PDB file of C-alpha atoms in Angstrom:
ATOM      1  CA  MET A 291     -14.515  -0.326  -0.511  1.00  0.00           C
ATOM      2  CA  THR A 292     -18.107   0.003   0.394  1.00  0.00           C
ATOM      3  CA  ALA A 293     -20.632   2.786   0.061  1.00  0.00           C
ATOM      4  CA  ARG A 294     -20.266   3.844   3.673  1.00  0.00           C
ATOM      5  CA  LEU A 295     -16.506   4.495   3.065  1.00  0.00           C
ATOM      6  CA  THR A 296     -17.162   6.434  -0.125  1.00  0.00           C
ATOM      7  CA  ALA A 297     -19.891   8.604   1.523  1.00  0.00           C
ATOM      8  CA  LEU A 298     -17.486   9.563   4.252  1.00  0.00           C
ATOM      9  CA  THR A 299     -14.465   9.953   2.108  1.00  0.00           C
ATOM     10  CA  ALA A 300     -16.019  12.074  -0.674  1.00  0.00           C
ATOM     11  CA  ARG A 301     -17.573  14.681   1.660  1.00  0.00           C
ATOM     12  CA  PRO A 302     -15.827  18.030   1.294  1.00  0.00           C
ATOM     13  CA  ALA A 303     -15.906  18.582   4.984  1.00  0.00           C
ATOM     14  CA  VAL A 304     -16.234  16.348   8.155  1.00  0.00           C
ATOM     15  CA  PRO A 305     -18.983  16.906  10.520  1.00  0.00           C
ATOM     16  CA  ASN A 306     -18.702  18.263  14.071  1.00  0.00           C
ATOM     17  CA  PRO A 307     -15.793  16.445  15.446  1.00  0.00           C
ATOM     18  CA  ALA A 308     -17.126  15.573  18.806  1.00  0.00           C
ATOM     19  CA  ARG A 309     -15.551  12.734  20.345  1.00  0.00           C
ATOM     20  CA  GLY A 310     -18.413  10.440  20.216  1.00  0.00           C
ATOM     21  CA  LEU A 311     -18.883  11.284  16.418  1.00  0.00           C
ATOM     22  CA  LYS A 312     -15.061  10.533  15.949  1.00  0.00           C
ATOM     23  CA  ALA A 313     -15.540   7.159  17.436  1.00  0.00           C
ATOM     24  CA  PHE A 314     -18.539   6.266  15.501  1.00  0.00           C
ATOM     25  CA  VAL A 315     -16.889   7.324  12.237  1.00  0.00           C
ATOM     26  CA  ARG A 316     -13.758   5.495  12.944  1.00  0.00           C
ATOM     27  CA  ARG A 317     -15.654   2.320  13.857  1.00  0.00           C
ATOM     28  CA  GLU A 318     -17.877   2.667  10.684  1.00  0.00           C
ATOM     29  CA  VAL A 319     -14.873   3.034   8.434  1.00  0.00           C
ATOM     30  CA  ASN A 320     -12.952   0.335   9.881  1.00  0.00           C
ATOM     31  CA  THR A 321     -15.778  -2.076   9.594  1.00  0.00           C
ATOM     32  CA  SER A 322     -16.277  -0.978   5.884  1.00  0.00           C
ATOM     33  CA  VAL A 323     -12.504  -1.420   5.054  1.00  0.00           C
ATOM     34  CA  HIS A 324     -11.722  -4.680   7.044  1.00  0.00           C
ATOM     35  CA  GLY A 325     -15.094  -6.355   7.825  1.00  0.00           C
ATOM     36  CA  ALA A 326     -15.515  -8.580  10.726  1.00  0.00           C
ATOM     37  CA  ARG A 327     -12.810 -10.918   9.582  1.00  0.00           C
ATOM     38  CA  GLY A 328     -10.352  -8.241   9.235  1.00  0.00           C
ATOM     39  CA  LEU A 329     -11.116  -7.043  12.779  1.00  0.00           C
ATOM     40  CA  ARG A 330     -10.459 -10.518  14.118  1.00  0.00           C
ATOM     41  CA  LEU A 331      -7.126 -10.691  12.455  1.00  0.00           C
ATOM     42  CA  GLN A 332      -5.699  -8.243  14.945  1.00  0.00           C
ATOM     43  CA  GLU A 333      -5.788 -11.008  17.488  1.00  0.00           C
ATOM     44  CA  ARG A 334      -2.866 -12.702  15.663  1.00  0.00           C
ATOM     45  CA  TYR A 335      -0.676  -9.735  16.618  1.00  0.00           C
ATOM     46  CA  ALA A 336      -0.980 -10.083  20.436  1.00  0.00           C
ATOM     47  CA  ASN A 337       1.531 -12.973  21.228  1.00  0.00           C
ATOM     48  CA  PRO A 338       3.970 -14.120  22.200  1.00  0.00           C
ATOM     49  CA  PRO A 339       4.807 -11.071  24.525  1.00  0.00           C
ATOM     50  CA  GLY A 340       8.275  -9.438  23.672  1.00  0.00           C
ATOM     51  CA  ASP A 341       8.556 -10.876  20.145  1.00  0.00           C
ATOM     52  CA  PRO A 342       9.464  -8.135  17.743  1.00  0.00           C
ATOM     53  CA  GLY A 343       8.787  -9.923  14.615  1.00  0.00           C
ATOM     54  CA  LEU A 344      10.992  -9.257  11.635  1.00  0.00           C
ATOM     55  CA  PHE A 345      11.330  -5.447  12.496  1.00  0.00           C
ATOM     56  CA  GLY A 346      10.254  -4.277  15.907  1.00  0.00           C
ATOM     57  CA  PRO A 347       9.018  -1.035  17.465  1.00  0.00           C
ATOM     58  CA  GLY A 348      12.434   0.802  16.741  1.00  0.00           C
ATOM     59  CA  SER A 349      12.297   0.093  12.936  1.00  0.00           C
ATOM     60  CA  VAL A 350      11.450   2.636  10.250  1.00  0.00           C
ATOM     61  CA  THR A 351       9.095   0.002   8.663  1.00  0.00           C
ATOM     62  CA  TRP A 352       6.706   0.092  11.723  1.00  0.00           C
ATOM     63  CA  ARG A 353       6.859   3.903  11.338  1.00  0.00           C
ATOM     64  CA  VAL A 354       6.148   3.993   7.562  1.00  0.00           C
ATOM     65  CA  HIS A 355       3.674   1.045   7.527  1.00  0.00           C
ATOM     66  CA  SER A 356       1.617   2.515  10.314  1.00  0.00           C
ATOM     67  CA  ASP A 357       0.502   5.468   8.301  1.00  0.00           C
ATOM     68  CA  ALA A 358      -2.829   4.650   6.717  1.00  0.00           C
ATOM     69  CA  PRO A 359      -3.111   7.151   3.971  1.00  0.00           C
ATOM     70  CA  GLY A 360       0.419   6.609   2.934  1.00  0.00           C
ATOM     71  CA  MET A 361      -0.060   2.728   2.818  1.00  0.00           C
ATOM     72  CA  LEU A 362      -3.417   3.051   0.962  1.00  0.00           C
ATOM     73  CA  MET A 363      -2.537   5.349  -1.728  1.00  0.00           C
ATOM     74  CA  GLY A 364       0.961   3.808  -1.816  1.00  0.00           C
ATOM     75  CA  GLY A 365      -0.767   0.476  -2.427  1.00  0.00           C
ATOM     76  CA  PHE A 366      -2.787   1.825  -5.415  1.00  0.00           C
ATOM     77  CA  ALA A 367       0.504   3.431  -6.781  1.00  0.00           C
ATOM     78  CA  SER A 368       2.349   0.087  -6.298  1.00  0.00           C
ATOM     79  CA  LEU A 369      -0.254  -1.773  -8.482  1.00  0.00           C
ATOM     80  CA  MET A 370       0.021   0.706 -11.178  1.00  0.00           C
ATOM     81  CA  LEU A 371       3.954   0.813 -11.163  1.00  0.00           C
ATOM     82  CA  GLN A 372       4.077  -3.098 -11.018  1.00  0.00           C
ATOM     83  CA  SER A 373       1.730  -3.412 -14.063  1.00  0.00           C
ATOM     84  CA  LEU A 374       4.630  -1.842 -16.186  1.00  0.00           C
ATOM     85  CA  HIS A 375       6.437  -5.056 -16.356  1.00  0.00           C
ATOM     86  CA  PRO A 376       4.694  -7.270 -19.057  1.00  0.00           C
ATOM     87  CA  LEU A 377       5.374 -10.565 -17.311  1.00  0.00           C
ATOM     88  CA  ALA A 378       4.213  -9.445 -13.674  1.00  0.00           C
ATOM     89  CA  MET A 379       1.039  -8.051 -15.453  1.00  0.00           C
ATOM     90  CA  ALA A 380       0.507 -11.187 -17.327  1.00  0.00           C
ATOM     91  CA  GLY A 381       0.378 -13.126 -14.156  1.00  0.00           C
ATOM     92  CA  VAL A 382      -2.125 -10.722 -12.595  1.00  0.00           C
ATOM     93  CA  ASP A 383      -4.236 -10.750 -15.777  1.00  0.00           C
ATOM     94  CA  GLN A 384      -4.276 -14.590 -16.082  1.00  0.00           C
ATOM     95  CA  HIS A 385      -4.506 -15.642 -12.653  1.00  0.00           C
ATOM     96  CA  SER A 386      -6.172 -12.822 -10.569  1.00  0.00           C
ATOM     97  CA  ASP A 387      -9.830 -11.930  -9.812  1.00  0.00           C
ATOM     98  CA  PHE A 388      -9.110  -8.322  -9.795  1.00  0.00           C
ATOM     99  CA  ARG A 389     -11.772  -7.526 -12.427  1.00  0.00           C
ATOM    100  CA  THR A 390     -14.595  -9.240 -10.466  1.00  0.00           C
ATOM    101  CA  ASP A 391     -13.337  -8.337  -6.859  1.00  0.00           C
ATOM    102  CA  ALA A 392     -10.435  -5.812  -6.924  1.00  0.00           C
ATOM    103  CA  ILE A 393     -10.768  -4.823  -3.434  1.00  0.00           C
ATOM    104  CA  SER A 394     -10.378  -8.451  -2.137  1.00  0.00           C
ATOM    105  CA  ARG A 395      -7.057  -8.582  -4.015  1.00  0.00           C
ATOM    106  CA  LEU A 396      -5.939  -5.286  -2.345  1.00  0.00           C
ATOM    107  CA  ASN A 397      -6.963  -6.647   1.057  1.00  0.00           C
ATOM    108  CA  ARG A 398      -5.086  -9.915   0.632  1.00  0.00           C
ATOM    109  CA  THR A 399      -1.820  -7.779  -0.301  1.00  0.00           C
ATOM    110  CA  ALA A 400      -2.638  -5.480   2.837  1.00  0.00           C
ATOM    111  CA  ALA A 401      -2.936  -8.572   5.044  1.00  0.00           C
ATOM    112  CA  TYR A 402       0.356  -9.958   4.045  1.00  0.00           C
ATOM    113  CA  VAL A 403       2.148  -6.560   4.436  1.00  0.00           C
ATOM    114  CA  MET A 404       0.624  -6.099   7.787  1.00  0.00           C
ATOM    115  CA  SER A 405       1.452  -9.830   8.850  1.00  0.00           C
ATOM    116  CA  THR A 406       5.180  -9.414   7.847  1.00  0.00           C
ATOM    117  CA  SER A 407       5.387  -5.972   9.167  1.00  0.00           C
ATOM    118  CA  PHE A 408       3.703  -6.237  12.572  1.00  0.00           C
ATOM    119  CA  GLY A 409       3.192  -9.831  13.292  1.00  0.00           C
ATOM    120  CA  SER A 410       5.285 -11.944  15.624  1.00  0.00           C
ATOM    121  CA  THR A 411       8.185 -13.872  14.147  1.00  0.00           C
ATOM    122  CA  GLU A 412       5.884 -16.898  13.778  1.00  0.00           C
ATOM    123  CA  VAL A 413       3.135 -14.955  12.075  1.00  0.00           C
ATOM    124  CA  ALA A 414       5.629 -13.262   9.738  1.00  0.00           C
ATOM    125  CA  GLU A 415       7.352 -16.313   8.662  1.00  0.00           C
ATOM    126  CA  ALA A 416       4.099 -18.277   8.195  1.00  0.00           C
ATOM    127  CA  ALA A 417       2.855 -15.431   5.867  1.00  0.00           C
ATOM    128  CA  VAL A 418       5.945 -15.600   3.750  1.00  0.00           C
ATOM    129  CA  ALA A 419       5.910 -19.499   3.532  1.00  0.00           C
ATOM    130  CA  HIS A 420       2.232 -19.383   2.515  1.00  0.00           C
ATOM    131  CA  VAL A 421       2.863 -17.144  -0.458  1.00  0.00           C
ATOM    132  CA  ARG A 422       6.130 -18.615  -1.401  1.00  0.00           C
ATOM    133  CA  ASP A 423       5.196 -22.467  -0.940  1.00  0.00           C
ATOM    134  CA  ARG A 424       1.391 -22.320  -1.889  1.00  0.00           C
ATOM    135  CA  VAL A 425       0.454 -19.243  -3.790  1.00  0.00           C
ATOM    136  CA  HIS A 426       3.395 -18.457  -6.014  1.00  0.00           C
ATOM    137  CA  PRO A 427       3.943 -22.027  -7.528  1.00  0.00           C
ATOM    138  CA  ARG A 428       0.484 -21.972  -8.970  1.00  0.00           C
ATOM    139  CA  ILE A 429       1.017 -18.849 -10.755  1.00  0.00           C
ATOM    140  CA  ASN A 430       2.775 -19.359 -14.100  1.00  0.00           C
ATOM    141  CA  GLY A 431       2.041 -19.300 -17.674  1.00  0.00           C
ATOM    142  CA  THR A 432       2.903 -17.752 -21.121  1.00  0.00           C
ATOM    143  CA  ALA A 433       2.536 -13.787 -21.692  1.00  0.00           C
ATOM    144  CA  PRO A 434       1.068 -12.711 -24.833  1.00  0.00           C
ATOM    145  CA  ASP A 435       4.394 -11.871 -26.303  1.00  0.00           C
ATOM    146  CA  GLY A 436       5.261 -15.620 -25.914  1.00  0.00           C
ATOM    147  CA  ARG A 437       7.537 -15.476 -23.013  1.00  0.00           C
ATOM    148  CA  PRO A 438       7.123 -17.789 -20.127  1.00  0.00           C
ATOM    149  CA  TYR A 439       6.585 -16.271 -16.592  1.00  0.00           C
ATOM    150  CA  SER A 440       6.275 -17.607 -12.991  1.00  0.00           C
ATOM    151  CA  ALA A 441       5.499 -15.655  -9.827  1.00  0.00           C
ATOM    152  CA  ALA A 442       8.465 -17.635  -8.198  1.00  0.00           C
ATOM    153  CA  ASP A 443      10.918 -15.956 -10.683  1.00  0.00           C
ATOM    154  CA  PRO A 444      13.480 -14.262  -8.500  1.00  0.00           C
ATOM    155  CA  HIS A 445      13.862 -11.372 -11.051  1.00  0.00           C
ATOM    156  CA  LEU A 446       9.970 -10.614 -10.953  1.00  0.00           C
ATOM    157  CA  LEU A 447       9.906 -10.930  -7.199  1.00  0.00           C
ATOM    158  CA  THR A 448      12.500  -8.235  -6.912  1.00  0.00           C
ATOM    159  CA  TRP A 449      10.624  -5.920  -9.334  1.00  0.00           C
ATOM    160  CA  VAL A 450       7.324  -6.418  -7.356  1.00  0.00           C
ATOM    161  CA  HIS A 451       9.080  -5.900  -4.007  1.00  0.00           C
ATOM    162  CA  VAL A 452      10.874  -2.576  -5.142  1.00  0.00           C
ATOM    163  CA  ALA A 453       7.749  -1.315  -6.866  1.00  0.00           C
ATOM    164  CA  GLU A 454       5.862  -1.738  -3.809  1.00  0.00           C
ATOM    165  CA  VAL A 455       8.133  -0.397  -1.079  1.00  0.00           C
ATOM    166  CA  ARG A 456       9.141   2.583  -3.161  1.00  0.00           C
ATOM    167  CA  CYS A 457       5.536   3.482  -3.446  1.00  0.00           C
ATOM    168  CA  PHE A 458       4.908   2.848   0.254  1.00  0.00           C
ATOM    169  CA  LEU A 459       7.671   5.232   1.036  1.00  0.00           C
ATOM    170  CA  ALA A 460       6.494   7.802  -1.404  1.00  0.00           C
ATOM    171  CA  GLY A 461       2.973   7.743   0.240  1.00  0.00           C
ATOM    172  CA  TYR A 462       4.246   8.013   3.611  1.00  0.00           C
ATOM    173  CA  GLU A 463       6.408  11.009   2.511  1.00  0.00           C
ATOM    174  CA  ARG A 464       3.599  12.681   0.674  1.00  0.00           C
ATOM    175  CA  PHE A 465       0.994  12.194   3.277  1.00  0.00           C
ATOM    176  CA  GLY A 466       2.830  11.269   6.421  1.00  0.00           C
ATOM    177  CA  ALA A 467       5.129  13.307   8.826  1.00  0.00           C
ATOM    178  CA  PRO A 468       7.629  13.958  10.185  1.00  0.00           C
ATOM    179  CA  PRO A 469       9.754  13.417   6.986  1.00  0.00           C
ATOM    180  CA  LEU A 470      12.376  10.700   7.094  1.00  0.00           C
ATOM    181  CA  THR A 471      15.966  11.460   6.920  1.00  0.00           C
ATOM    182  CA  PRO A 472      18.263  10.058   4.144  1.00  0.00           C
ATOM    183  CA  ALA A 473      19.684   7.701   6.449  1.00  0.00           C
ATOM    184  CA  GLU A 474      16.185   6.637   7.581  1.00  0.00           C
ATOM    185  CA  ARG A 475      15.115   6.000   4.053  1.00  0.00           C
ATOM    186  CA  ASP A 476      18.076   3.757   3.415  1.00  0.00           C
ATOM    187  CA  ARG A 477      17.425   1.818   6.656  1.00  0.00           C
ATOM    188  CA  TYR A 478      13.775   1.332   5.446  1.00  0.00           C
ATOM    189  CA  TYR A 479      14.961  -0.283   2.296  1.00  0.00           C
ATOM    190  CA  ARG A 480      17.510  -2.289   4.176  1.00  0.00           C
ATOM    191  CA  GLU A 481      14.777  -3.627   6.588  1.00  0.00           C
ATOM    192  CA  VAL A 482      12.072  -4.533   4.015  1.00  0.00           C
ATOM    193  CA  ALA A 483      14.640  -6.356   1.879  1.00  0.00           C
ATOM    194  CA  VAL A 484      14.648  -9.132   4.570  1.00  0.00           C
ATOM    195  CA  PRO A 485      11.077 -10.471   3.815  1.00  0.00           C
ATOM    196  CA  ALA A 486      11.659 -10.066   0.122  1.00  0.00           C
ATOM    197  CA  ARG A 487      14.731 -12.183   0.323  1.00  0.00           C
ATOM    198  CA  MET A 488      12.836 -14.825   2.413  1.00  0.00           C
ATOM    199  CA  LEU A 489      10.192 -14.957  -0.449  1.00  0.00           C
ATOM    200  CA  GLY A 490      12.807 -15.577  -3.000  1.00  0.00           C
ATOM    201  CA  ALA A 491      13.841 -12.340  -4.452  1.00  0.00           C
ATOM    202  CA  GLU A 492      17.610 -11.741  -5.308  1.00  0.00           C
ATOM    203  CA  ASP A 493      19.832  -8.718  -5.645  1.00  0.00           C
ATOM    204  CA  VAL A 494      17.381  -6.621  -3.655  1.00  0.00           C
ATOM    205  CA  PRO A 495      18.444  -3.049  -3.389  1.00  0.00           C
ATOM    206  CA  GLU A 496      18.925  -1.717   0.138  1.00  0.00           C
ATOM    207  CA  SER A 497      19.232   2.042  -0.354  1.00  0.00           C
ATOM    208  CA  ALA A 498      17.477   4.843  -1.870  1.00  0.00           C
ATOM    209  CA  SER A 499      20.326   5.310  -4.326  1.00  0.00           C
ATOM    210  CA  GLU A 500      20.244   1.531  -5.185  1.00  0.00           C
ATOM    211  CA  VAL A 501      16.554   1.717  -5.735  1.00  0.00           C
ATOM    212  CA  ALA A 502      16.775   4.604  -8.076  1.00  0.00           C
ATOM    213  CA  ARG A 503      19.608   2.834  -9.954  1.00  0.00           C
ATOM    214  CA  TYR A 504      17.419  -0.354 -10.109  1.00  0.00           C
ATOM    215  CA  LEU A 505      14.416   1.446 -11.512  1.00  0.00           C
ATOM    216  CA  ARG A 506      16.655   3.087 -14.171  1.00  0.00           C
ATOM    217  CA  ASP A 507      18.135  -0.192 -15.163  1.00  0.00           C
ATOM    218  CA  MET A 508      14.693  -1.897 -15.407  1.00  0.00           C
ATOM    219  CA  ARG A 509      13.109   0.598 -17.691  1.00  0.00           C
ATOM    220  CA  PRO A 510      14.091  -1.126 -20.886  1.00  0.00           C
ATOM    221  CA  GLU A 511      12.119  -4.121 -19.710  1.00  0.00           C
ATOM    222  CA  LEU A 512       8.928  -2.058 -18.907  1.00  0.00           C
ATOM    223  CA  GLN A 513       5.920  -1.584 -21.103  1.00  0.00           C
ATOM    224  CA  ALA A 514       2.432  -0.549 -20.617  1.00  0.00           C
ATOM    225  CA  THR A 515       0.607  -3.590 -22.320  1.00  0.00           C
ATOM    226  CA  GLU A 516      -3.015  -3.484 -23.193  1.00  0.00           C
ATOM    227  CA  ALA A 517      -3.831  -5.686 -20.040  1.00  0.00           C
ATOM    228  CA  ALA A 518      -2.088  -3.110 -17.818  1.00  0.00           C
ATOM    229  CA  ILE A 519      -3.984  -0.092 -19.353  1.00  0.00           C
ATOM    230  CA  GLU A 520      -7.277  -2.155 -19.093  1.00  0.00           C
ATOM    231  CA  GLY A 521      -6.578  -3.063 -15.502  1.00  0.00           C
ATOM    232  CA  ILE A 522      -5.791   0.613 -14.512  1.00  0.00           C
ATOM    233  CA  HIS A 523      -8.918   1.784 -16.336  1.00  0.00           C
ATOM    234  CA  PHE A 524     -10.961  -0.878 -14.328  1.00  0.00           C
ATOM    235  CA  ILE A 525      -9.676   0.275 -10.976  1.00  0.00           C
ATOM    236  CA  ARG A 526     -10.205   3.820 -11.800  1.00  0.00           C
ATOM    237  CA  THR A 527     -13.848   3.082 -12.576  1.00  0.00           C
ATOM    238  CA  TYR A 528     -14.373   0.670  -9.797  1.00  0.00           C
ATOM    239  CA  GLY A 529     -17.635   1.266  -7.767  1.00  0.00           C
ATOM    240  CA  GLU A 530     -21.335   0.582  -7.607  1.00  0.00           C
ATOM    241  CA  THR A 531     -22.368   4.165  -7.163  1.00  0.00           C
ATOM    242  CA  PRO A 532     -21.324   7.467  -8.484  1.00  0.00           C
ATOM    243  CA  GLY A 533     -20.162   8.517  -4.970  1.00  0.00           C
ATOM    244  CA  GLU A 534     -17.906   5.359  -4.768  1.00  0.00           C
ATOM    245  CA  ARG A 535     -16.447   5.727  -8.113  1.00  0.00           C
ATOM    246  CA  ALA A 536     -15.646   9.499  -7.399  1.00  0.00           C
ATOM    247  CA  ALA A 537     -13.892   8.338  -4.243  1.00  0.00           C
ATOM    248  CA  VAL A 538     -11.821   5.646  -5.967  1.00  0.00           C
ATOM    249  CA  ARG A 539     -10.888   8.149  -8.695  1.00  0.00           C
ATOM    250  CA  LEU A 540      -9.826  10.716  -6.004  1.00  0.00           C
ATOM    251  CA  LEU A 541      -7.647   7.999  -4.367  1.00  0.00           C
ATOM    252  CA  MET A 542      -6.284   6.974  -7.793  1.00  0.00           C
ATOM    253  CA  ASN A 543      -5.265  10.402  -8.786  1.00  0.00           C
ATOM    254  CA  GLY A 544      -3.414  10.769  -5.483  1.00  0.00           C
ATOM    255  CA  ALA A 545      -1.758   7.613  -6.074  1.00  0.00           C
ATOM    256  CA  ALA A 546      -0.797   8.371  -9.601  1.00  0.00           C
ATOM    257  CA  ALA A 547       0.884  11.522  -8.219  1.00  0.00           C
ATOM    258  CA  LEU A 548       3.334   9.162  -6.333  1.00  0.00           C
ATOM    259  CA  LEU A 549       4.701   7.479  -9.498  1.00  0.00           C
ATOM    260  CA  PRO A 550       7.800   8.380 -11.131  1.00  0.00           C
ATOM    261  CA  ASP A 551       7.325  10.924 -13.914  1.00  0.00           C
ATOM    262  CA  TRP A 552       8.307   8.468 -16.679  1.00  0.00           C
ATOM    263  CA  ALA A 553       5.572   5.894 -15.455  1.00  0.00           C
ATOM    264  CA  ARG A 554       2.426   7.866 -15.721  1.00  0.00           C
ATOM    265  CA  GLU A 555       2.235   8.683 -19.433  1.00  0.00           C
ATOM    266  CA  PRO A 556       2.606   4.994 -20.707  1.00  0.00           C
ATOM    267  CA  LEU A 557      -0.341   4.094 -18.430  1.00  0.00           C
ATOM    268  CA  ARG A 558      -2.347   7.142 -19.786  1.00  0.00           C
ATOM    269  CA  LEU A 559      -2.326   8.642 -16.448  1.00  0.00           C
ATOM    270  CA  GLY A 560      -0.804  12.002 -17.571  1.00  0.00           C
ATOM    271  CA  ARG A 561      -2.572  15.132 -16.308  1.00  0.00           C
ATOM    272  CA  PRO A 562      -1.725  18.731 -16.798  1.00  0.00           C
ATOM    273  CA  ASP A 563       0.838  19.926 -14.122  1.00  0.00           C
ATOM    274  CA  ALA A 564      -1.596  22.730 -13.046  1.00  0.00           C
ATOM    275  CA  VAL A 565      -4.416  20.112 -12.388  1.00  0.00           C
ATOM    276  CA  ARG A 566      -2.066  17.761 -10.550  1.00  0.00           C
ATOM    277  CA  ILE A 567      -0.764  20.541  -8.448  1.00  0.00           C
ATOM    278  CA  LEU A 568      -3.986  22.589  -7.883  1.00  0.00           C
ATOM    279  CA  ILE A 569      -6.617  20.036  -7.856  1.00  0.00           C
ATOM    280  CA  ASP A 570      -5.234  16.411  -7.510  1.00  0.00           C
ATOM    281  CA  ARG A 571      -2.655  17.049  -4.887  1.00  0.00           C
ATOM    282  CA  PRO A 572      -4.929  19.252  -2.460  1.00  0.00           C
ATOM    283  CA  LEU A 573      -7.744  16.791  -2.767  1.00  0.00           C
ATOM    284  CA  ALA A 574      -5.452  13.790  -2.110  1.00  0.00           C
ATOM    285  CA  GLN A 575      -3.926  15.540   0.938  1.00  0.00           C
ATOM    286  CA  THR A 576      -7.287  16.175   2.459  1.00  0.00           C
ATOM    287  CA  ALA A 577      -8.471  12.614   1.911  1.00  0.00           C
ATOM    288  CA  GLY A 578      -5.181  11.518   3.539  1.00  0.00           C
ATOM    289  CA  ARG A 579      -5.998  13.768   6.506  1.00  0.00           C
ATOM    290  CA  PHE A 580      -9.441  12.154   6.829  1.00  0.00           C
ATOM    291  CA  ILE A 581      -8.372   8.694   6.357  1.00  0.00           C
ATOM    292  CA  ARG A 582      -5.627   9.100   9.115  1.00  0.00           C
ATOM    293  CA  TRP A 583      -8.306  10.692  11.394  1.00  0.00           C
ATOM    294  CA  ALA A 584     -10.707   7.710  10.645  1.00  0.00           C
ATOM    295  CA  LEU A 585      -8.610   4.766  10.576  1.00  0.00           C
ATOM    296  CA  GLN A 586      -5.713   5.628  13.246  1.00  0.00           C
ATOM    297  CA  PRO A 587      -4.757   4.304  15.817  1.00  0.00           C
ATOM    298  CA  SER A 588      -4.872   0.876  13.897  1.00  0.00           C
ATOM    299  CA  GLU A 589      -5.893  -2.018  16.129  1.00  0.00           C
ATOM    300  CA  ILE A 590      -3.215  -4.090  14.467  1.00  0.00           C
ATOM    301  CA  VAL A 591      -0.402  -1.546  15.174  1.00  0.00           C
ATOM    302  CA  GLY A 592      -1.676  -1.000  18.743  1.00  0.00           C
ATOM    303  CA  THR A 593      -1.750  -4.666  19.491  1.00  0.00           C
ATOM    304  CA  ALA A 594       1.667  -5.111  18.156  1.00  0.00           C
ATOM    305  CA  TYR A 595       2.966  -2.272  20.469  1.00  0.00           C
ATOM    306  CA  GLU A 596       1.116  -3.935  23.365  1.00  0.00           C
ATOM    307  CA  ARG A 597       2.906  -7.343  22.538  1.00  0.00           C
ATOM    308  CA  MET A 598       6.100  -5.416  23.200  1.00  0.00           C
ATOM    309  CA  GLY A 599       4.826  -3.725  26.359  1.00  0.00           C
ATOM    310  CA  MET A 600       4.901  -0.296  24.705  1.00  0.00           C
ATOM    311  CA  THR A 601       2.384   2.529  23.814  1.00  0.00           C
ATOM    312  CA  PRO A 602       2.396   3.601  20.123  1.00  0.00           C
ATOM    313  CA  PRO A 603       4.091   6.912  19.592  1.00  0.00           C
ATOM    314  CA  PRO A 604       1.872   9.991  18.503  1.00  0.00           C
ATOM    315  CA  GLN A 605       2.454   9.696  14.836  1.00  0.00           C
ATOM    316  CA  HIS A 606       0.728   6.195  15.005  1.00  0.00           C
ATOM    317  CA  LEU A 607      -2.350   7.633  16.883  1.00  0.00           C
ATOM    318  CA  GLY A 608      -4.038   9.780  14.144  1.00  0.00           C
ATOM    319  CA  TRP A 609      -2.150  12.874  15.229  1.00  0.00           C
ATOM    320  CA  ARG A 610      -3.246  14.748  12.330  1.00  0.00           C
ATOM    321  CA  SER A 611      -6.940  15.976  12.547  1.00  0.00           C
ATOM    322  CA  ALA A 612      -9.434  15.688   9.703  1.00  0.00           C
ATOM    323  CA  PRO A 613     -10.229  18.949   7.679  1.00  0.00           C
ATOM    324  CA  GLY A 614     -12.062  21.294   9.882  1.00  0.00           C
ATOM    325  CA  THR A 615     -11.418  19.473  13.074  1.00  0.00           C
ATOM    326  CA  SER A 616      -9.205  19.710  16.106  1.00  0.00           C
ATOM    327  CA  ARG A 617      -7.193  17.027  17.798  1.00  0.00           C
ATOM    328  CA  ASP A 618      -8.839  15.514  20.780  1.00  0.00           C
TER     329      ASP A 618
END
């Protein structure tokens, strides 16, 4: 996340929303977030025509994963929730470069999610194969408590998957609209279980009730280790300038609000209810509206719809305006 993104996100109000300015801001923020390489990646989503990939335009996954603020803050939340499993956190602590380049790690995760969500069948399968066959076999070791771990462990793969998609859905429902029906929530979990199983996860929950039961059953295994608390603190204080650090803190506060109540306190993310409701939530929702205004429509999402010979629906086109602006 660069200083340009921070300066834009941290402002309490957005300047005159003329069409030219809106285009300029969107271009600047997209370049800041994705860089030139990220913008070229959208070319991978154009072919072959008519290939729906793993999900397709009628899926709930395309709807949820198209929402920029929900995915961004849901992504931060998923990192926090995943860190509560000591073995998953040991793998991150011992094999990840998050302390020196946290944003690159987030971008790699985002690239995988976008590839499996919106890529053609070939692109999605290649992304899964790369992680399953080349990345995960290298990530193994011994946790501080003496237990061995492996990123290829089906049990850990299921934990990481559930924590991730549960937070993506929570982010969408907090910052996106229109809300999903109970049947659509279940369908989302059923859809995203497909790439999880391709990656090697087993006994993947496929409905909201199954996810709730899974999280309840997993709680005895969860613990906020020293590495987890240090990792969260590192991300919360990430940034080269005061403005950048303030923007990250704002996003992290919004992400923390997406976690289950029982997950915040062990990670030392507890804040008074009045602060969360009166300060954190409005600021995060304002940031969410700005992120949607600045980052949507996504070039990747738009290209995926073009591959299907379709136009993205309104909710994928930045339909909510930024604070103080009108739609145009």
